[in-house]
Each structure stands twice: as structure tokens, then as C-alpha cells.
């Protein structure tokens, strides 16, 4: 079951990622996907700000946050019966897929009078926006492909009690502490730069608010789990953007066993 859940999450996340790109680009293929802007809206009935849509969009971001951060808390894992089980990662991944699907299909444009199209976008914004999106995809997809068991639990033994839990110092965790969140920030604001659309900006703002709040909770849990070893790691590795030192070739130094022992004294 754990392998099936993890594999489903891995495959479904690729499907939703493709649909997310269609949504952000206002469905240029015409497959019927929900769009970030109101494509083809009646100019006589459009609005520059739909308060009802705003409330709905905020609500679905709250639901996403409750799932994504709530299901990561030990007390919630214990309540649903996955704490320490081999199904823990897979169940979490499936919950995230459901919440992401809600974000995709329940979204409503707040501003409905204009819709972004890439053909009307200046070249400098295309270059800047695509660079941000490409970087975001590199880090967020990198963790999916290089560490699928860490993200989805596809091997089924991620939470084996005999498995040693330790901080990851390989790429992309040697570059930024939160590669998925950092990547998603670049993707969200990259599309905001591309479109200069109120709807894209609100979507990016929603993601930013969730990621910042979620990161605070996540780091509290990591410090509780790893103690001073995480402080040692976080002093060397920034949260979302690579440091100038990393760009210059510096890499974080993993503490020795003696250093780890000294941390716990």
C-alpha cells in the first residue's frame, strides 16, 4: 500500500503540474482547463475586482495550508494513524494531491476584464519571467527526481524504525533548505512578471504567504527533531535562494560524528 500511495502521488503530481502550467498560461491549447484570467469574458459584464472570487480564492489557499502544514505535524499524523508508519509519506502525498487539485479547479479570477497572452508580452519580460520559472522548475523538479522517496515514500521503507534519520546535504539541499518551496516562489512570481496580471499577482501572493508561514512551522519541527545539528546546517544554507558563496563554489560542510556528539551535550 505504501508503495502504491507513493507512486500514485509521484505520477499525479506530474499530471497536476502540467495542468497548472495550462492554467497559468490561460489554457492556450484550449483543453478546457480553468484559467488564471477570465479568457473570453463579456466586456459589458466584466469587473476589475470580484470580492466574492477573492474570498473563494483565499479560502482554498487556507484549505491547502491546513492540509499541507497540518498533515505534517506529528499530532495530526498520530490522530490519522500514520505517525511512524511506512504509509506516512504516501498518505501525505495523496492529501497534497487532493488539495492541489482543489487549488487548480476551484480558482476564480478576481479581475475579469483583461486576460494575459504571451504574444502581447514584451521580450524583456518574457526573458525575465521564463528565467525565474526555469529556475523554479529546476529546484522543485530536482527534488522530485533525485529524492523521490524523501518526497513521496515510493520505496515504502522511508519510515522504517531502523532507518537512520539525518539531514540531507546533497543537491539541492546543499544549496537551499527548502527547494520545493523556493522553486515554487520563483515559478509563481515568474508568471506574475510575465503576465503583469492582477490574478497572477494574487495567486503568487497567496503562495508566498503560505510558504512563509509554512516554513516557520516546518523549521520549528526540524529544530525539534535534529536540535543544534539543524542550526549548524541552517547557518550555512539559506532558505530559498542560493547564497553568493554557493555561486562562488562554496559548499556546506557536514558535521563529523564528534561534532554531532558535541551538539547534543
Tab-separated table of C-alpha atoms in Angstrom:
chain	number	residue	atom	x	y	z
A	1	UNK	CA	0.000	0.000	0.000
A	2	UNK	CA	2.771	2.438	0.891
A	3	UNK	CA	4.478	1.926	-2.467
A	4	UNK	CA	1.153	2.308	-4.301
A	5	UNK	CA	0.337	5.543	-2.476
A	6	UNK	CA	3.803	6.979	-3.110
A	7	UNK	CA	3.755	6.007	-6.779
A	8	UNK	CA	0.284	7.490	-7.231
A	9	UNK	CA	1.465	10.755	-5.667
A	10	UNK	CA	4.549	10.829	-7.906
A	11	UNK	CA	2.536	10.281	-11.110
A	12	UNK	CA	-0.390	12.516	-10.133
A	13	UNK	CA	1.926	15.413	-9.284
A	14	UNK	CA	3.225	15.366	-12.869
A	15	UNK	CA	-0.325	15.478	-14.231
A	16	UNK	CA	-1.281	18.359	-11.946
A	17	UNK	CA	1.945	20.209	-12.779
A	18	UNK	CA	1.061	20.072	-16.482
A	19	UNK	CA	-2.473	21.307	-15.726
A	20	UNK	CA	-1.007	24.064	-13.544
A	21	UNK	CA	1.088	25.338	-16.439
A	22	UNK	CA	-2.014	25.323	-18.657
A	23	UNK	CA	-3.899	27.313	-16.034
A	24	UNK	CA	-1.110	29.855	-15.581
A	25	UNK	CA	-0.804	30.353	-19.349
A	26	UNK	CA	-4.614	30.719	-19.681
A	27	UNK	CA	-5.073	27.375	-21.469
A	28	UNK	CA	-3.505	28.214	-24.870
A	29	UNK	CA	-4.285	24.676	-26.111
A	30	UNK	CA	-7.989	25.100	-25.420
A	31	UNK	CA	-8.385	21.846	-23.495
A	32	UNK	CA	-10.980	23.339	-21.153
A	33	UNK	CA	-8.689	23.894	-18.166
A	34	UNK	CA	-9.599	26.585	-15.629
A	35	UNK	CA	-7.624	29.736	-16.390
A	36	UNK	CA	-5.870	32.251	-14.183
A	37	UNK	CA	-7.520	35.150	-16.049
A	38	UNK	CA	-11.071	35.305	-17.402
A	39	UNK	CA	-10.461	34.385	-21.043
A	40	UNK	CA	-13.268	35.494	-23.387
A	41	UNK	CA	-15.221	37.351	-20.703
A	42	UNK	CA	-18.006	39.666	-21.827
A	43	UNK	CA	-16.558	43.225	-21.658
A	44	UNK	CA	-20.010	44.538	-20.703
A	45	UNK	CA	-20.166	42.267	-17.658
A	46	UNK	CA	-16.548	42.209	-16.532
A	47	UNK	CA	-15.281	43.539	-13.218
A	48	UNK	CA	-11.969	44.917	-12.034
A	49	UNK	CA	-12.389	43.323	-8.621
A	50	UNK	CA	-14.726	40.488	-7.661
A	51	UNK	CA	-14.852	40.343	-3.862
A	52	UNK	CA	-16.672	37.004	-3.889
A	53	UNK	CA	-13.949	35.423	-6.034
A	54	UNK	CA	-11.315	36.882	-3.730
A	55	UNK	CA	-12.932	35.283	-0.673
A	56	UNK	CA	-13.226	31.946	-2.511
A	57	UNK	CA	-9.568	32.012	-3.600
A	58	UNK	CA	-8.348	32.903	-0.115
A	59	UNK	CA	-10.463	30.067	1.294
A	60	UNK	CA	-8.929	27.450	-0.990
A	61	UNK	CA	-5.428	28.670	-0.092
A	62	UNK	CA	-6.359	28.264	3.586
A	63	UNK	CA	-7.550	24.715	2.873
A	64	UNK	CA	-4.269	23.998	1.083
A	65	UNK	CA	-2.301	25.394	4.013
A	66	UNK	CA	-4.255	23.373	6.566
A	67	UNK	CA	-3.616	20.196	4.603
A	68	UNK	CA	-0.018	20.801	3.664
A	69	UNK	CA	1.205	22.111	7.009
A	70	UNK	CA	-1.369	20.404	9.218
A	71	UNK	CA	-0.727	16.886	7.925
A	72	UNK	CA	2.992	17.415	8.504
A	73	UNK	CA	2.513	17.941	12.241
A	74	UNK	CA	3.164	14.873	14.437
A	75	UNK	CA	-0.060	15.376	16.408
A	76	UNK	CA	-2.102	15.180	13.184
A	77	UNK	CA	-0.142	12.172	11.932
A	78	UNK	CA	-0.816	10.440	15.224
A	79	UNK	CA	-4.531	11.286	15.009
A	80	UNK	CA	-4.920	9.831	11.496
A	81	UNK	CA	-2.737	6.849	12.397
A	82	UNK	CA	0.233	7.369	10.080
A	83	UNK	CA	2.868	8.579	12.540
A	84	UNK	CA	5.932	6.365	12.147
A	85	UNK	CA	4.212	4.045	9.657
A	86	UNK	CA	5.553	3.173	6.210
A	87	UNK	CA	2.432	4.777	4.711
A	88	UNK	CA	3.183	8.174	6.273
A	89	UNK	CA	4.763	9.803	3.213
A	90	UNK	CA	2.340	8.252	0.745
A	91	UNK	CA	-0.753	9.349	2.679
A	92	UNK	CA	0.651	12.861	2.984
A	93	UNK	CA	1.423	12.983	-0.745
A	94	UNK	CA	-2.114	11.886	-1.663
A	95	UNK	CA	-3.582	14.524	0.642
A	96	UNK	CA	-1.397	17.144	-1.033
A	97	UNK	CA	-2.578	15.992	-4.464
A	98	UNK	CA	-6.221	16.425	-3.413
A	99	UNK	CA	-5.567	19.926	-2.006
A	100	UNK	CA	-3.581	20.946	-5.101
A	101	UNK	CA	-6.442	19.736	-7.313
A	102	UNK	CA	-8.819	21.966	-5.334
A	103	UNK	CA	-6.500	24.932	-5.904
A	104	UNK	CA	-6.483	24.197	-9.621
A	105	UNK	CA	-10.143	23.606	-10.291
A	106	UNK	CA	-11.786	25.916	-7.743
A	107	UNK	CA	-9.782	29.036	-8.684
A	108	UNK	CA	-11.819	32.049	-9.849
A	109	UNK	CA	-10.327	35.182	-11.468
A	110	UNK	CA	-10.706	38.278	-9.326
A	111	UNK	CA	-10.261	40.666	-12.256
A	112	UNK	CA	-12.187	39.606	-15.373
A	113	UNK	CA	-11.751	42.485	-17.841
A	114	UNK	CA	-8.366	41.512	-19.294
A	115	UNK	CA	-6.504	38.276	-19.924
A	116	UNK	CA	-2.776	37.832	-20.429
A	117	UNK	CA	-1.432	36.387	-23.676
A	118	UNK	CA	2.236	35.740	-24.351
A	119	UNK	CA	2.035	37.338	-27.821
A	120	UNK	CA	1.369	40.698	-26.192
A	121	UNK	CA	4.267	40.389	-23.734
A	122	UNK	CA	7.470	42.457	-24.191
A	123	UNK	CA	10.610	40.436	-24.836
A	124	UNK	CA	12.383	41.632	-21.677
A	125	UNK	CA	9.501	40.386	-19.518
A	126	UNK	CA	9.450	37.062	-21.353
A	127	UNK	CA	13.171	36.594	-20.703
A	128	UNK	CA	12.964	37.620	-17.043
A	129	UNK	CA	9.826	35.627	-16.317
A	130	UNK	CA	10.979	32.477	-18.101
A	131	UNK	CA	14.334	32.624	-16.306
A	132	UNK	CA	12.526	32.704	-12.959
A	133	UNK	CA	10.161	29.886	-13.959
A	134	UNK	CA	13.036	27.763	-15.304
A	135	UNK	CA	14.975	28.146	-12.069
A	136	UNK	CA	11.907	27.298	-10.022
A	137	UNK	CA	11.265	24.159	-12.072
A	138	UNK	CA	14.907	23.127	-11.706
A	139	UNK	CA	14.819	23.098	-7.914
A	140	UNK	CA	11.262	21.823	-7.416
A	141	UNK	CA	11.561	19.060	-10.023
A	142	UNK	CA	15.118	18.301	-8.928
A	143	UNK	CA	13.952	17.168	-5.501
A	144	UNK	CA	11.198	15.039	-7.071
A	145	UNK	CA	13.572	13.148	-9.344
A	146	UNK	CA	16.683	12.973	-7.184
A	147	UNK	CA	14.922	12.210	-3.902
A	148	UNK	CA	11.533	10.639	-4.758
A	149	UNK	CA	11.480	8.535	-1.600
A	150	UNK	CA	12.072	11.609	0.531
A	151	UNK	CA	9.113	13.384	-1.113
A	152	UNK	CA	6.661	10.546	-1.779
A	153	UNK	CA	7.887	7.494	0.111
A	154	UNK	CA	7.860	5.442	-3.123
A	155	UNK	CA	10.135	2.712	-1.722
A	156	UNK	CA	7.878	2.009	1.201
A	157	UNK	CA	10.664	1.984	3.792
A	158	UNK	CA	11.118	5.710	4.417
A	159	UNK	CA	9.721	5.475	7.944
A	160	UNK	CA	11.269	2.140	8.831
A	161	UNK	CA	12.155	2.450	12.554
A	162	UNK	CA	15.623	1.072	11.803
A	163	UNK	CA	16.301	3.745	9.216
A	164	UNK	CA	18.647	6.457	10.436
A	165	UNK	CA	17.189	9.938	10.178
A	166	UNK	CA	19.732	12.515	9.160
A	167	UNK	CA	19.924	15.867	7.446
A	168	UNK	CA	20.393	15.792	3.680
A	169	UNK	CA	23.491	17.593	2.426
A	170	UNK	CA	23.259	16.631	-1.244
A	171	UNK	CA	21.859	18.849	-4.008
A	172	UNK	CA	19.522	20.705	-3.864
A	173	UNK	CA	19.621	20.723	-0.043
A	174	UNK	CA	23.231	21.863	-0.064
A	175	UNK	CA	22.083	24.958	-1.982
A	176	UNK	CA	18.810	25.949	-0.269
A	177	UNK	CA	16.985	24.497	2.730
A	178	UNK	CA	13.571	24.444	1.063
A	179	UNK	CA	13.998	23.646	-2.638
A	180	UNK	CA	10.341	22.835	-3.339
A	181	UNK	CA	9.047	25.980	-1.638
A	182	UNK	CA	11.826	28.155	-3.030
A	183	UNK	CA	11.232	26.784	-6.519
A	184	UNK	CA	7.504	27.408	-6.263
A	185	UNK	CA	8.132	31.031	-5.232
A	186	UNK	CA	10.191	31.580	-8.376
A	187	UNK	CA	7.548	29.902	-10.545
A	188	UNK	CA	4.704	31.939	-9.038
A	189	UNK	CA	6.430	35.296	-9.305
A	190	UNK	CA	7.941	34.397	-12.687
A	191	UNK	CA	4.435	34.112	-14.118
A	192	UNK	CA	3.457	37.327	-12.319
A	193	UNK	CA	6.349	39.083	-14.082
A	194	UNK	CA	5.368	37.532	-17.415
A	195	UNK	CA	1.713	38.489	-17.215
A	196	UNK	CA	1.629	41.636	-15.077
A	197	UNK	CA	-1.857	40.371	-14.263
A	198	UNK	CA	-3.706	41.071	-11.013
A	199	UNK	CA	-4.884	37.456	-10.902
A	200	UNK	CA	-1.355	36.072	-11.280
A	201	UNK	CA	-0.065	38.538	-8.663
A	202	UNK	CA	-2.764	37.490	-6.179
A	203	UNK	CA	-2.005	33.826	-6.860
A	204	UNK	CA	1.694	34.441	-6.247
A	205	UNK	CA	0.900	36.403	-3.082
A	206	UNK	CA	-1.203	33.517	-1.786
A	207	UNK	CA	1.641	31.081	-2.357
A	208	UNK	CA	4.138	33.450	-0.746
A	209	UNK	CA	2.007	33.874	2.382
A	210	UNK	CA	1.527	30.126	2.729
A	211	UNK	CA	5.204	29.303	2.112
A	212	UNK	CA	6.486	31.837	4.639
A	213	UNK	CA	4.064	30.698	7.343
A	214	UNK	CA	4.529	27.025	6.493
A	215	UNK	CA	8.303	27.359	6.588
A	216	UNK	CA	8.190	28.782	10.108
A	217	UNK	CA	6.223	25.735	11.274
A	218	UNK	CA	8.417	23.323	9.334
A	219	UNK	CA	11.634	24.726	10.749
A	220	UNK	CA	10.269	24.533	14.273
A	221	UNK	CA	9.663	20.831	13.691
A	222	UNK	CA	13.096	20.314	12.158
A	223	UNK	CA	14.824	22.030	15.067
A	224	UNK	CA	12.823	19.915	17.493
A	225	UNK	CA	13.840	16.755	15.599
A	226	UNK	CA	17.510	17.482	14.851
A	227	UNK	CA	18.376	20.066	17.508
A	228	UNK	CA	21.653	22.011	17.171
A	229	UNK	CA	22.576	19.970	14.078
A	230	UNK	CA	19.855	21.817	12.176
A	231	UNK	CA	21.101	25.162	13.481
A	232	UNK	CA	24.557	24.236	12.152
A	233	UNK	CA	23.020	23.392	8.771
A	234	UNK	CA	20.781	26.471	8.583
A	235	UNK	CA	23.701	28.798	9.315
A	236	UNK	CA	25.392	27.526	6.159
A	237	UNK	CA	22.427	27.128	3.821
A	238	UNK	CA	19.839	29.871	3.091
A	239	UNK	CA	16.131	29.111	2.950
A	240	UNK	CA	15.045	29.893	-0.613
A	241	UNK	CA	17.803	31.490	-2.703
A	242	UNK	CA	21.399	30.302	-3.169
A	243	UNK	CA	23.999	32.381	-1.377
A	244	UNK	CA	26.780	34.229	-3.156
A	245	UNK	CA	29.174	31.789	-1.512
A	246	UNK	CA	27.399	28.830	-3.106
A	247	UNK	CA	27.506	30.538	-6.505
A	248	UNK	CA	31.230	31.093	-5.976
A	249	UNK	CA	31.744	27.384	-5.322
A	250	UNK	CA	31.478	27.104	-1.546
A	251	UNK	CA	29.511	24.129	-0.226
A	252	UNK	CA	28.134	23.482	3.280
A	253	UNK	CA	30.265	21.258	5.473
A	254	UNK	CA	28.513	18.289	7.036
A	255	UNK	CA	29.449	17.960	10.716
A	256	UNK	CA	31.520	14.999	11.819
A	257	UNK	CA	30.205	12.446	14.305
A	258	UNK	CA	32.310	14.090	17.005
A	259	UNK	CA	30.792	17.486	16.204
A	260	UNK	CA	27.302	15.984	16.218
A	261	UNK	CA	28.002	14.486	19.630
A	262	UNK	CA	29.205	17.858	20.921
A	263	UNK	CA	25.960	19.481	19.678
A	264	UNK	CA	23.876	17.231	21.899
A	265	UNK	CA	25.792	17.928	25.081
